[in-house]
Each structure stands twice: as C-alpha cells, then as structure tokens.
Coordinates of C-alpha atoms in Angstrom, one line a residue:
M1 CA 105.9 -19.3 -2.2
R2 CA 102.6 -20.3 -3.7
Q3 CA 100.7 -17.8 -1.6
L4 CA 103.1 -15.0 -2.6
F5 CA 102.6 -15.8 -6.3
R6 CA 98.9 -15.8 -5.8
R7 CA 99.1 -12.4 -4.1
L8 CA 101.2 -11.0 -7.0
M9 CA 98.8 -12.3 -9.6
N10 CA 95.7 -11.0 -7.8
H11 CA 96.6 -7.4 -7.2
Q12 CA 93.6 -5.1 -7.4
Y13 CA 94.5 -2.7 -10.2
L14 CA 91.0 -1.8 -11.4
T15 CA 89.1 0.8 -9.4
Q16 CA 85.4 0.7 -8.7
D17 CA 84.8 3.4 -11.4
Q18 CA 86.4 1.2 -14.0
I19 CA 84.4 -1.9 -12.8
N20 CA 81.3 0.2 -13.1
G21 CA 82.3 1.2 -16.6
F22 CA 82.9 -2.5 -17.6
D23 CA 79.5 -3.4 -16.2
N24 CA 77.9 -1.1 -18.7
Y25 CA 80.3 -1.6 -21.6
K26 CA 79.0 -2.4 -25.1
Y27 CA 81.3 -3.4 -27.9
S28 CA 81.3 -0.9 -30.8
A29 CA 83.5 -1.4 -33.8
I30 CA 83.4 -0.6 -37.5
D31 CA 85.3 -2.8 -40.0
T32 CA 85.2 -1.5 -43.6
S33 CA 88.1 -3.6 -45.0
P34 CA 86.9 -5.4 -48.1
L35 CA 89.3 -8.3 -47.4
S36 CA 87.8 -8.7 -44.0
Q37 CA 84.2 -8.2 -44.9
Y38 CA 84.0 -10.4 -48.1
V39 CA 86.7 -13.0 -47.5
M40 CA 87.8 -13.4 -43.9
H41 CA 84.5 -13.0 -42.0
P42 CA 82.6 -15.5 -44.2
F43 CA 85.5 -17.9 -43.7
W44 CA 85.6 -17.4 -40.0
D45 CA 81.8 -17.8 -39.7
W46 CA 82.1 -21.1 -41.5
L47 CA 85.1 -22.3 -39.5
V48 CA 83.9 -21.4 -36.0
K49 CA 81.0 -23.9 -36.4
F50 CA 83.6 -26.8 -36.2
F51 CA 84.7 -25.8 -32.7
P52 CA 82.9 -27.4 -29.8
R53 CA 80.8 -25.2 -27.6
W54 CA 83.0 -26.0 -24.5
F55 CA 86.0 -24.4 -26.2
A56 CA 86.5 -21.1 -24.4
P57 CA 86.9 -17.9 -26.5
N58 CA 89.7 -16.6 -24.2
L59 CA 91.6 -19.9 -24.7
M60 CA 91.4 -19.2 -28.5
T61 CA 92.8 -15.8 -27.9
F62 CA 95.6 -17.0 -25.8
L63 CA 96.6 -19.8 -28.1
G64 CA 96.7 -17.4 -31.0
F65 CA 99.1 -15.2 -29.0
L66 CA 101.2 -18.2 -28.2
F67 CA 101.6 -19.1 -31.9
S68 CA 102.9 -15.6 -32.5
A69 CA 105.2 -15.8 -29.5
M70 CA 106.5 -19.1 -30.7
N71 CA 107.7 -17.4 -33.9
L72 CA 109.7 -14.9 -31.8
V73 CA 111.2 -17.7 -29.8
L74 CA 112.2 -19.8 -32.8
L75 CA 113.7 -16.8 -34.7
S76 CA 115.5 -15.5 -31.6
Y77 CA 117.1 -18.9 -31.1
Y78 CA 118.4 -19.2 -34.7
D79 CA 118.9 -15.5 -35.5
W80 CA 119.3 -13.3 -32.4
N81 CA 121.3 -10.6 -34.1
F82 CA 119.4 -10.7 -37.5
E83 CA 122.4 -11.9 -39.4
A84 CA 121.4 -15.3 -40.5
S85 CA 119.6 -14.1 -43.7
S86 CA 122.2 -11.3 -44.4
G87 CA 124.1 -13.6 -46.8
E88 CA 127.4 -12.5 -45.3
E89 CA 130.3 -14.8 -44.7
G90 CA 130.4 -16.6 -41.3
T91 CA 126.7 -16.6 -40.8
T92 CA 124.5 -19.7 -40.5
P93 CA 121.1 -19.6 -42.3
I94 CA 117.9 -20.3 -40.5
P95 CA 116.7 -23.9 -41.1
T96 CA 114.1 -24.2 -43.8
W97 CA 111.5 -25.9 -41.6
V98 CA 111.5 -22.8 -39.4
W99 CA 110.0 -20.7 -42.2
L100 CA 107.2 -23.2 -42.8
C101 CA 106.5 -23.3 -39.0
T102 CA 106.4 -19.5 -38.8
A103 CA 104.0 -19.3 -41.8
I104 CA 101.6 -21.8 -40.2
N105 CA 101.9 -20.1 -36.8
I106 CA 101.1 -16.6 -38.0
F107 CA 98.1 -17.9 -40.0
L108 CA 96.8 -19.8 -37.0
A109 CA 97.2 -16.8 -34.8
Y110 CA 95.4 -14.6 -37.3
T111 CA 92.5 -17.1 -37.6
L112 CA 92.1 -17.6 -33.8
D113 CA 92.1 -13.9 -33.3
G114 CA 89.3 -13.6 -35.9
I115 CA 87.1 -16.4 -34.5
D116 CA 87.4 -15.9 -30.8
G117 CA 84.8 -13.1 -30.7
K118 CA 82.5 -15.2 -33.0
Q119 CA 82.8 -18.1 -30.6
A120 CA 82.0 -15.9 -27.7
R121 CA 78.8 -14.6 -29.3
R122 CA 77.9 -18.1 -30.4
I123 CA 77.9 -19.5 -26.9
G124 CA 76.7 -16.4 -25.1
L125 CA 80.0 -15.3 -23.5
S126 CA 80.8 -12.1 -25.3
G127 CA 81.7 -9.2 -23.0
P128 CA 84.4 -6.8 -21.8
L129 CA 86.6 -9.6 -20.3
G130 CA 87.2 -11.2 -23.7
E131 CA 87.7 -7.9 -25.5
L132 CA 90.2 -6.6 -22.9
F133 CA 92.1 -9.9 -23.0
D134 CA 92.2 -9.8 -26.8
H135 CA 93.3 -6.2 -27.2
G136 CA 95.9 -6.5 -24.4
L137 CA 97.6 -9.4 -26.2
D138 CA 97.2 -7.6 -29.5
S139 CA 99.3 -4.7 -28.1
Y140 CA 102.1 -7.2 -27.5
T141 CA 101.7 -8.7 -31.0
A142 CA 102.4 -5.3 -32.5
M143 CA 106.1 -5.9 -31.6
L144 CA 106.2 -9.6 -32.6
I145 CA 105.1 -9.2 -36.2
P146 CA 107.7 -6.7 -37.5
T147 CA 110.5 -8.2 -35.4
C148 CA 110.0 -11.6 -36.9
L149 CA 109.7 -10.2 -40.4
Y150 CA 113.1 -8.6 -40.1
S151 CA 114.7 -12.0 -40.0
I152 CA 113.6 -12.6 -43.6
F153 CA 115.8 -9.9 -44.9
G154 CA 118.4 -9.6 -42.2
R155 CA 120.7 -6.7 -41.6
S156 CA 122.4 -6.8 -45.0
R157 CA 124.0 -3.5 -46.0
V158 CA 123.0 -4.1 -49.7
Y159 CA 119.6 -5.7 -49.9
S160 CA 118.1 -4.8 -46.6
V161 CA 118.0 -2.0 -44.0
R162 CA 120.1 -1.5 -40.9
P163 CA 118.6 -2.2 -37.5
M164 CA 118.0 1.5 -36.7
R165 CA 115.8 1.9 -39.8
M166 CA 113.9 -1.2 -38.9
Y167 CA 113.5 0.2 -35.4
Y168 CA 111.7 3.2 -37.1
V169 CA 109.3 0.7 -38.7
C170 CA 108.5 -0.9 -35.3
L171 CA 107.8 2.5 -33.8
T172 CA 105.5 3.4 -36.7
V173 CA 103.6 0.1 -36.1
Y174 CA 103.3 0.9 -32.4
F175 CA 102.0 4.4 -33.2
N176 CA 99.4 3.1 -35.6
F177 CA 98.1 0.7 -32.9
F178 CA 98.1 3.4 -30.3
I179 CA 96.1 6.0 -32.3
S180 CA 93.5 3.4 -33.1
H181 CA 92.7 3.0 -29.4
W182 CA 93.2 6.7 -28.8
E183 CA 90.5 7.2 -31.5
K184 CA 88.2 4.9 -29.6
Y185 CA 89.1 6.7 -26.3
N186 CA 87.6 9.9 -27.8
T187 CA 84.9 8.6 -30.1
G188 CA 83.7 5.5 -28.3
I189 CA 84.0 3.4 -31.5
L190 CA 86.9 1.2 -32.6
Y191 CA 87.5 1.7 -36.4
L192 CA 89.4 -1.3 -37.4
P193 CA 92.3 -0.4 -39.7
W194 CA 92.7 -2.1 -43.1
G195 CA 96.4 -2.7 -42.6
Y196 CA 95.9 -5.5 -40.1
D197 CA 94.4 -8.0 -42.5
L198 CA 96.9 -7.1 -45.2
S199 CA 99.9 -7.4 -42.9
M200 CA 98.8 -10.8 -41.7
W201 CA 98.2 -12.1 -45.2
G202 CA 101.5 -10.5 -46.4
S203 CA 103.5 -12.0 -43.5
T204 CA 102.1 -15.5 -44.2
A205 CA 102.9 -15.2 -47.9
M206 CA 106.5 -14.0 -47.2
Y207 CA 107.2 -16.8 -44.8
L208 CA 105.9 -19.3 -47.4
V209 CA 108.0 -17.8 -50.2
T210 CA 111.1 -17.9 -48.0
W211 CA 110.4 -21.6 -47.1
W212 CA 109.9 -22.6 -50.7
M213 CA 112.6 -20.5 -52.4
G214 CA 115.0 -19.5 -49.6
F215 CA 115.8 -16.1 -48.2
E216 CA 118.0 -15.5 -51.3
R217 CA 114.9 -15.0 -53.3
W218 CA 114.5 -11.6 -51.6
K219 CA 118.1 -10.5 -52.5
F220 CA 117.5 -8.4 -55.6
E221 CA 117.1 -4.8 -56.7
L222 CA 114.2 -3.2 -58.6
P223 CA 115.2 -1.2 -61.6
L224 CA 114.1 2.5 -61.5
G225 CA 115.4 3.5 -65.0
S226 CA 117.5 6.6 -64.8
Y227 CA 117.2 6.7 -61.0
G228 CA 119.2 3.5 -60.6
T229 CA 117.9 0.5 -58.6
L230 CA 116.1 0.0 -55.3
P231 CA 116.7 -3.0 -53.1
L232 CA 113.6 -5.0 -52.2
G233 CA 114.3 -4.6 -48.5
N234 CA 113.9 -0.8 -48.9
V235 CA 110.6 -1.3 -50.8
M236 CA 109.3 -3.4 -47.9
E237 CA 110.4 -0.7 -45.4
A238 CA 108.4 1.9 -47.4
V239 CA 105.4 -0.4 -47.6
L240 CA 105.3 -0.9 -43.9
H241 CA 105.6 2.8 -43.1
V242 CA 102.9 3.8 -45.6
S243 CA 100.5 1.0 -44.6
A244 CA 100.9 1.9 -40.9
M245 CA 100.5 5.7 -41.4
A246 CA 97.7 5.5 -43.9
N247 CA 95.3 5.1 -41.0
L248 CA 96.3 8.5 -39.4
P249 CA 94.1 10.8 -41.7
L250 CA 91.1 8.6 -41.0
V251 CA 91.6 8.8 -37.3
I252 CA 91.8 12.6 -37.4
I253 CA 88.6 12.7 -39.5
N254 CA 86.7 10.4 -37.2
V255 CA 87.7 12.2 -34.1
Y256 CA 86.7 15.5 -35.7
N257 CA 83.4 14.2 -36.8
S258 CA 82.7 12.9 -33.2
Y259 CA 83.0 16.5 -32.0
A260 CA 81.2 18.1 -35.0
H261 CA 78.2 15.7 -34.7
R262 CA 78.5 15.4 -30.9
T263 CA 78.5 11.6 -30.9
G264 CA 81.7 11.0 -29.0
R265 CA 82.8 11.7 -25.4
L266 CA 83.3 15.4 -26.2
L267 CA 86.4 15.8 -24.0
S268 CA 88.3 19.1 -23.8
F269 CA 91.4 19.3 -25.9
W270 CA 93.8 18.6 -23.1
E271 CA 91.7 15.6 -21.9
A272 CA 91.5 14.3 -25.4
V273 CA 95.3 14.3 -25.9
R274 CA 96.1 13.2 -22.4
P275 CA 96.8 9.6 -23.4
M276 CA 99.5 10.9 -25.7
W277 CA 101.9 12.2 -23.0
P278 CA 103.2 8.8 -21.7
F279 CA 103.5 7.6 -25.3
I280 CA 105.5 10.7 -26.4
T281 CA 107.7 10.5 -23.4
Y282 CA 108.8 6.9 -24.1
F283 CA 108.9 7.6 -27.8
V284 CA 111.5 10.3 -27.2
I285 CA 113.6 8.2 -24.8
L286 CA 113.4 5.1 -27.1
L287 CA 114.8 7.2 -29.9
A288 CA 117.4 9.0 -27.9
W289 CA 119.0 5.9 -26.4
P290 CA 120.1 4.3 -29.7
Y291 CA 121.3 7.7 -31.0
L292 CA 123.3 8.6 -28.0
S293 CA 124.4 5.1 -27.0
P294 CA 128.2 5.2 -26.3
N295 CA 128.4 1.5 -27.3
D296 CA 126.2 1.7 -30.4
I297 CA 123.7 -0.6 -28.7
M298 CA 121.4 -0.8 -31.7
E299 CA 124.1 -2.4 -33.8
K300 CA 125.3 -4.7 -31.1
D301 CA 121.9 -5.9 -29.7
P302 CA 119.0 -4.8 -31.8
R303 CA 116.6 -7.5 -30.7
A304 CA 116.8 -6.5 -27.1
I305 CA 115.9 -2.9 -28.0
F306 CA 113.0 -4.1 -30.2
M307 CA 111.6 -6.3 -27.4
L308 CA 112.1 -3.6 -24.7
S309 CA 110.3 -1.0 -26.8
G310 CA 107.4 -3.4 -27.6
T311 CA 106.9 -4.4 -24.0
I312 CA 106.9 -0.7 -22.8
F313 CA 104.5 0.2 -25.6
S314 CA 102.2 -2.6 -24.7
N315 CA 102.1 -1.4 -21.1
V316 CA 101.7 2.3 -22.0
S317 CA 99.0 1.6 -24.5
R318 CA 96.8 0.2 -21.8
K319 CA 97.4 2.9 -19.2
S320 CA 94.6 5.0 -17.6
S321 CA 93.4 6.6 -14.4
G322 CA 90.4 6.0 -12.2
M323 CA 89.3 9.6 -12.5
P324 CA 86.0 9.9 -14.4
P325 CA 86.2 11.9 -17.6
F326 CA 83.9 14.9 -16.9
C327 CA 82.5 16.7 -19.9
C328 CA 84.8 19.7 -19.8
G329 CA 88.0 18.1 -18.6
G330 CA 87.8 16.7 -15.1
R331 CA 88.0 17.9 -11.5
R332 CA 88.8 21.5 -12.2
C333 CA 85.8 21.8 -14.5
A334 CA 83.5 20.3 -11.9
K335 CA 84.7 22.6 -9.2
D336 CA 84.4 25.6 -11.4
L337 CA 80.8 24.8 -12.3
V338 CA 79.8 24.3 -8.7
D339 CA 81.5 27.5 -7.5
E340 CA 80.0 29.4 -10.4
N341 CA 76.5 28.5 -9.6
L342 CA 76.4 28.7 -5.8
N343 CA 76.1 32.2 -4.2
E344 CA 79.0 33.6 -2.3
G345 CA 77.1 33.5 0.9
G346 CA 76.8 29.7 0.7
R347 CA 73.0 29.8 0.5
D348 CA 71.1 27.1 -1.4
S349 CA 69.6 29.5 -3.9
L350 CA 70.8 29.2 -7.5
K351 CA 71.2 31.7 -10.4
E352 CA 68.7 32.0 -13.2
P353 CA 68.1 28.9 -15.2
I354 CA 69.4 28.6 -18.7
Y355 CA 68.3 26.9 -21.9
T356 CA 70.6 24.0 -22.8
T357 CA 71.5 23.4 -26.5
T358 CA 71.4 19.6 -26.4
A359 CA 67.9 19.1 -25.0
E360 CA 64.6 20.9 -25.3
Y361 CA 64.6 21.4 -21.6
E362 CA 65.4 24.2 -19.1
R363 CA 67.4 23.6 -16.0
P364 CA 69.4 25.5 -13.3
L365 CA 72.9 26.4 -14.3
S366 CA 74.3 24.2 -11.6
L367 CA 73.1 21.2 -13.7
K368 CA 74.9 22.5 -16.8
F369 CA 77.5 19.9 -15.8
Y370 CA 75.1 17.2 -17.2
A371 CA 74.1 19.2 -20.3
R372 CA 76.0 17.1 -22.9
H373 CA 76.1 13.7 -21.3
D374 CA 73.0 13.1 -19.3
W375 CA 71.5 10.5 -21.6
P376 CA 68.8 9.2 -19.2
Y377 CA 67.6 12.8 -18.5
F378 CA 66.4 13.3 -22.0
N379 CA 66.0 9.8 -23.4
C380 CA 63.8 8.2 -20.8
T381 CA 60.5 8.9 -19.1
L382 CA 60.3 11.3 -16.2
Q383 CA 59.7 8.5 -13.7
E384 CA 62.9 6.8 -14.8
G385 CA 64.8 10.1 -14.7
Q386 CA 63.6 10.8 -11.2
R387 CA 64.6 7.3 -10.0
I388 CA 68.1 7.7 -11.5
R389 CA 68.6 11.0 -9.6
E390 CA 67.4 9.4 -6.3
K391 CA 69.7 6.5 -6.7
L392 CA 72.8 8.1 -8.0
D393 CA 72.6 11.8 -7.3
P394 CA 71.1 12.3 -3.8
V395 CA 73.5 15.2 -3.0
S396 CA 72.2 17.4 -5.9
L397 CA 68.7 16.1 -5.8
Q398 CA 67.5 19.3 -4.2
N399 CA 68.9 21.3 -7.1
A400 CA 67.4 18.8 -9.6
R401 CA 63.9 19.3 -8.2
K402 CA 64.2 23.0 -8.9
M403 CA 64.3 22.3 -12.6
I404 CA 61.5 24.1 -14.5
S405 CA 58.5 21.8 -14.7
L406 CA 57.3 20.6 -18.0
D407 CA 53.8 21.0 -19.3
K408 CA 53.1 17.3 -19.1
G409 CA 52.6 15.6 -15.8
V410 CA 55.0 13.3 -14.2
D411 CA 52.7 10.3 -14.6
E412 CA 52.6 10.7 -18.4
E413 CA 55.1 8.9 -20.7
Y414 CA 57.0 11.9 -21.9
E415 CA 60.2 11.3 -23.9
M416 CA 62.5 14.2 -24.2
K417 CA 64.2 14.7 -27.5
H418 CA 67.9 14.8 -28.3
K419 CA 69.2 17.1 -31.0
T420 CA 72.3 15.1 -31.9
P421 CA 72.2 12.5 -34.7
Q422 CA 72.1 9.6 -32.2
P423 CA 71.6 9.4 -28.4
M424 CA 74.4 8.9 -26.0
T425 CA 74.9 5.3 -24.9
V426 CA 74.7 4.1 -21.3
N427 CA 78.4 3.3 -21.6
Q428 CA 79.2 6.9 -22.3
I429 CA 77.3 8.5 -19.4
Y430 CA 77.6 5.9 -16.6
G431 CA 80.8 7.4 -15.2
W432 CA 79.3 10.8 -15.0
Y433 CA 76.5 9.6 -12.8
S434 CA 78.3 7.1 -10.7
D435 CA 81.0 9.6 -9.7
R436 CA 79.6 13.1 -10.2
A437 CA 81.2 16.4 -9.4
H438 CA 79.4 17.0 -6.1
R439 CA 81.0 14.0 -4.6
Y440 CA 84.2 13.9 -6.5
L441 CA 85.4 17.2 -4.9
R442 CA 85.7 15.4 -1.6
R443 CA 88.2 12.8 -2.6
D444 CA 91.2 12.4 -4.8
R445 CA 91.4 9.5 -7.2
G446 CA 94.9 8.9 -8.6
T447 CA 95.2 5.2 -9.1
F448 CA 96.4 4.1 -12.5
C449 CA 95.5 1.4 -15.0
R450 CA 95.9 1.3 -18.8
L451 CA 94.6 3.0 -22.0
I452 CA 92.6 0.1 -23.3
V453 CA 91.1 -0.3 -19.9
S454 CA 90.4 3.4 -19.9
Q455 CA 88.6 3.6 -23.2
M456 CA 86.6 0.5 -22.4
S457 CA 85.5 1.6 -18.9
V458 CA 85.1 5.3 -19.9
T459 CA 87.6 6.5 -17.3
R460 CA 90.3 9.2 -17.5
C461 CA 93.6 8.2 -18.9
E462 CA 96.6 9.2 -16.8
A463 CA 99.5 11.3 -18.1
W464 CA 102.3 9.6 -16.2
H465 CA 103.8 6.1 -16.1
W466 CA 105.4 4.7 -13.0
Q467 CA 108.3 3.1 -15.0
T468 CA 109.4 6.4 -16.5
P469 CA 111.9 7.4 -13.7
M470 CA 113.5 3.9 -13.8
F471 CA 113.8 4.1 -17.6
V472 CA 115.3 7.6 -17.6
L473 CA 117.7 6.7 -14.8
S474 CA 118.9 3.7 -16.7
F475 CA 119.4 5.7 -19.9
L476 CA 121.4 8.4 -18.1
T477 CA 123.5 5.8 -16.2
S478 CA 124.4 4.1 -19.5
L479 CA 125.7 7.5 -20.8
W480 CA 127.8 8.0 -17.7
M481 CA 129.0 4.4 -17.3
P482 CA 129.1 2.8 -20.8
L483 CA 130.2 -0.5 -19.3
L484 CA 126.8 -0.9 -17.7
E485 CA 124.7 -0.2 -20.8
R486 CA 124.0 -3.7 -21.9
P487 CA 123.4 -5.1 -18.4
L488 CA 121.0 -2.2 -17.7
L489 CA 119.2 -2.9 -21.0
Y490 CA 118.6 -6.5 -20.1
L491 CA 117.6 -5.6 -16.6
L492 CA 115.0 -3.2 -17.9
L493 CA 113.8 -5.8 -20.4
I494 CA 113.3 -8.3 -17.6
V495 CA 111.7 -5.9 -15.1
T496 CA 109.3 -4.4 -17.7
T497 CA 108.3 -7.8 -19.0
L498 CA 107.6 -9.4 -15.6
S499 CA 105.7 -6.3 -14.4
H500 CA 103.7 -6.3 -17.6
W501 CA 102.8 -9.9 -17.2
Q502 CA 102.0 -9.4 -13.6
Y503 CA 99.7 -6.5 -14.4
G504 CA 97.9 -8.4 -17.2
A505 CA 97.4 -11.5 -15.0
S506 CA 96.1 -9.4 -12.1
V507 CA 93.6 -7.4 -14.3
V508 CA 92.3 -10.6 -15.9
N509 CA 91.9 -12.3 -12.5
Q510 CA 90.1 -9.2 -11.2
M511 CA 87.8 -9.2 -14.2
C512 CA 87.1 -12.9 -13.9
E513 CA 86.3 -12.5 -10.2
H514 CA 83.9 -9.6 -10.9
F515 CA 82.1 -11.4 -13.7
N516 CA 82.3 -14.8 -11.9
R517 CA 84.2 -16.5 -14.7
V518 CA 87.0 -18.9 -15.2
C519 CA 89.3 -17.3 -17.8
F520 CA 90.0 -20.3 -20.0
T521 CA 86.8 -22.3 -19.6
V522 CA 83.1 -21.6 -20.2
H523 CA 82.2 -22.3 -16.5
K524 CA 81.5 -19.9 -13.6
R525 CA 83.8 -19.7 -10.6
V526 CA 80.9 -20.0 -8.2
P527 CA 77.5 -21.5 -9.0
Q528 CA 74.8 -18.8 -9.6
E529 CA 72.7 -19.9 -6.7
E530 CA 75.6 -19.4 -4.3
L531 CA 76.2 -15.8 -5.4
P532 CA 75.0 -12.9 -3.2
K533 CA 72.3 -10.7 -4.8
K534 CA 74.0 -7.7 -6.5
K535 CA 72.5 -4.3 -7.0
T536 CA 70.7 -3.9 -10.3
L537 CA 72.8 -2.0 -12.9
L538 CA 71.8 1.4 -13.9
A539 CA 71.2 0.4 -17.5
E540 CA 68.8 -2.4 -16.4
E541 CA 66.8 0.2 -14.4
I542 CA 66.6 2.6 -17.4
S543 CA 65.5 0.2 -20.1
Q544 CA 65.6 -3.5 -20.6
A545 CA 66.0 -2.9 -24.3
D546 CA 69.2 -1.0 -23.7
K547 CA 70.6 -3.4 -21.2
P548 CA 74.5 -3.5 -21.5
H549 CA 76.1 -6.5 -23.1
A550 CA 77.3 -8.3 -19.9
E551 CA 78.6 -11.8 -19.9
E552 CA 76.1 -14.6 -19.4
P553 CA 76.7 -18.2 -18.4
L554 CA 76.7 -20.9 -21.0
K555 CA 73.4 -22.7 -20.9
K556 CA 73.8 -26.4 -20.3
E557 CA 72.5 -28.5 -23.2
K558 CA 70.0 -31.1 -22.2

C-alpha cells in the first residue's frame, strides 16, 4: 500500500522541456499597489527577521494555505448551506468564536503568503520550486475566500444575494486570477493586481466586525433617495465584481504593449489565446449545469458547486503542454519555415539571405525562425554564439555557418545590437534552442501539465483538459436521470479533488528531486558531494552575469 501511494505521488508529469525552462527561470513581477508597497512590504520586511533561518519558505506557504483551508472547514461544518446567517426561522447562527478564528486565520494566511518569498531570498533558497508551490496553492485559495465570505451574509432573500448570484462572483474571481497568469504567459511578467491586498484586508475586517457585532450588523439597507434602498449584501456583490474586473483593462494594455515594444513572447494570436480554451469550456459547463439542473442543484447544495468549480479552476489554471512555443505559433510554423527555405530538389543550397528587422545582421532565410527570439545570437560575443550553436543546434549548424560574415573577426569582442527597448531574457529563448524546429519535426510532444507551469517554464499551453469528457458526461447524465444528479456532483468533487492533489504532490516531488531539495526543510535530499556532475546550463555558458536564479543550498553557519 505504501509503495502504491509513493508511485501515485511521484508520477512524472513534467517533461524535459519544462524542466529545462525551470532551470533557466527568473522571477519577474511588478507590484504597483500603494498598500502593498508602502504598508505591507515594510511590515513583512520587519517581520521576516523574527523567523529562524531553518524555517523553510515552502513550509510558510503551506501553513498559510492550511489557515485558509481551516476557515472553509469550520464554516462548512457550522453553515454548509449558507443559511446560518440568513436570520430566518429554524436556523442556528454560527458561534461567535468562529468569526474571530476566521479573522485570525485569514490574516495569518495573508502574512505568510507575503513573507515566504522574503524568507527564501533571505536564506538563499528562492527559485521556481517555491514560486510554483505558492501560485499553485493561490489558485485554490481563489475559491476559499469568496466561499467563506458568503457565510457572513447568508442566502437571505432580503439582505443578501441568492447562491446563483454569489456563484457569479466566484467565477469572476476565478477569471481575474486566470487572466493575471495568462498575462504572464504572454508577457513574461506577472503584474500583481491591486485587488488582492484590498480583498485580504477587507475580509479580515469583515470577520472582525461580525465577531464583535454579530452577523445582524450587516442586515441593513442603504438609502438611495428617490431610487429606494439597496441591501448591503448587494453592495458587497457589486464591490467584488468591480474589484475583480478592474484588472482586465490593465491586462489588455500590458499584453498589447508587450507586442508593440517586442518585449514579450510574441506568440501568434491563436497561440496567445490557447490557454483560454479549457477555461472557456469549463466556464460554459459550470454555468449551464445550475441553469439546466432538473433538481435546482444550486439552491439545494451551493457549497458543493462552489467547491467543484474552484477545484476544476485550480487545475485548469495550471495546465500546459510540453510543446515549445515557437515564435509564430508552433509546429506548423516551424515546418513551413523549413519547407519554404529548402529547394524542392532537396539540395542543401538556400535561398537568398534576408535582412532581419530585430538585429543589425544578415542571415539565410532558413534562420528566420530565430529572428525574434535568438537572444544569444545578438547579445553575446561571436565566440559564445558559435559555442551555443555547436552545443544546441548541430543539425542546422551547416546553415548557420553560411551566415554572411561580419567585418570584424571572430576573435574580436563584437556585441551585436538589439533594436527592442530591452533584450530578451534567457528564460524567454531557452525553449527555442533546446527543442528547435529541425528536431521537433521528428517527434510529437503531447504530454500535458498546467498553465502556471507553462508560463514559468516557457512551454506551450494545451487547449484540452483530460477531465472534460467526464465532466460533460456527468452533466448530461444528470439531465437524463435527475435522481443521480447529486451523487454525480459529489463523485465529481471527490475525483477532481483527489486528482488535483495527486497532480500537485507529484509535480512538487518531481521539482524537489530535480533541484535536490526537501520541500518543507532547508536541506538537500542528497549531499552535494554525492551528486553526479550535471551539464552546465546554457545561461551559465553565455554569461555568468546573467546566470538564472536557480536554487542554492543554505550555507551552514559556523
């Protein structure tokens, strides 16, 4: 039994392409929130100094998630159907101490989520493992926060909103989280939304008010003059929708600017929107099921629907494919470029060279494939560029040598210029070199992973989710046999939850094995002297100054 469990928790989901991407990953995020910059970050910088250096950052992340999950467990036990705070006859209110506990838990979760990265940088353990672990749990937390807040107002018909309208709020929150990572998938930069800090502070304040004054304090209506009154529950509904969707215009602007200034991944339109398809598919089904339910399942068991949608969203928001994201959209683009530049007779001769727009450099058209993404070719010396081609591109090396020679000799330190505002990072181009078109045509990569994995490892996101047929079949069966609707709902909830946990544990174990780390400690799995010598990373060969931010062991204090 133990061996079976270990095998389940150690399934190899990540492909070698994704591992290569993680090896060269650099954290890139922009936080412009005044609350975060001027209040929370100074507080976290002060607080993290009180934690011992042996306290693992991943343990902080996991404890923070457990505090949020504890709120869901407590409120599910005392208020499964969201009726305890409705004020209707025959309902038992949630104990007062629960509200105080939820306020403390949500603030602790928020604090630990803020200092885990600072602790990692403080002890030299920052890297892709911690960020992947953090964002994976955050995708689950997107369901926990609005679901728990709904227990404050309950499903009152007068002072609150019905479960279906709260369900819309949950879907809006999911969408906001999703587009933030879709934005990073296309731009390479995570722009942290302002709404997160405000929502965590607002949730803490609302729980404290409920603990101090009772849930009845929220049962009033705001006067609107000649327009009548508006219940406070409806106001909170509007606030949640607006705060979540306020990030959408900024996402569109940032993605547009990444194309206009050529600073992002520059994917084709269909490749850029590819992560949207599984999300849209589930979004439609998750809306259709409550609407078409023969048993009005949303009114009878809203919490199960909320939890199922959150679990599926967390899984979909991390889905990707091992196929590298070529500059113009993938395998078809690569094949077209090769066919376009080789003569019909199959000879090795090439067409006339062209002048690329992104580098002051002429090259054969067959190398147009690299024109927008070959950072080392025009941001390093010629010796380094030649070494990169010999190491990672032996198949097309013959074509590469036909590039028009420069005026300066190979032995001279010649740095080619890039016309875009900033050079591409190693993280952005590593996939293009490690799995280029000439070799990719000979094999078919179709293994899947998740969106957060994809945008961190610079791999292609897949457009299909393996749970979709099961989900559609359960939905159609519930319409045909209404008696099975609730059992199927709970069966789906159990299966998706267990499979999601299994996936998360397997990916973390695989990452820990690759980086030689123990997830919840600061130690290595195997001592450094016992490890076999690994090949030097591409980034280390290019420039020590641009070496990727890989995880390093914690130095022992003498």
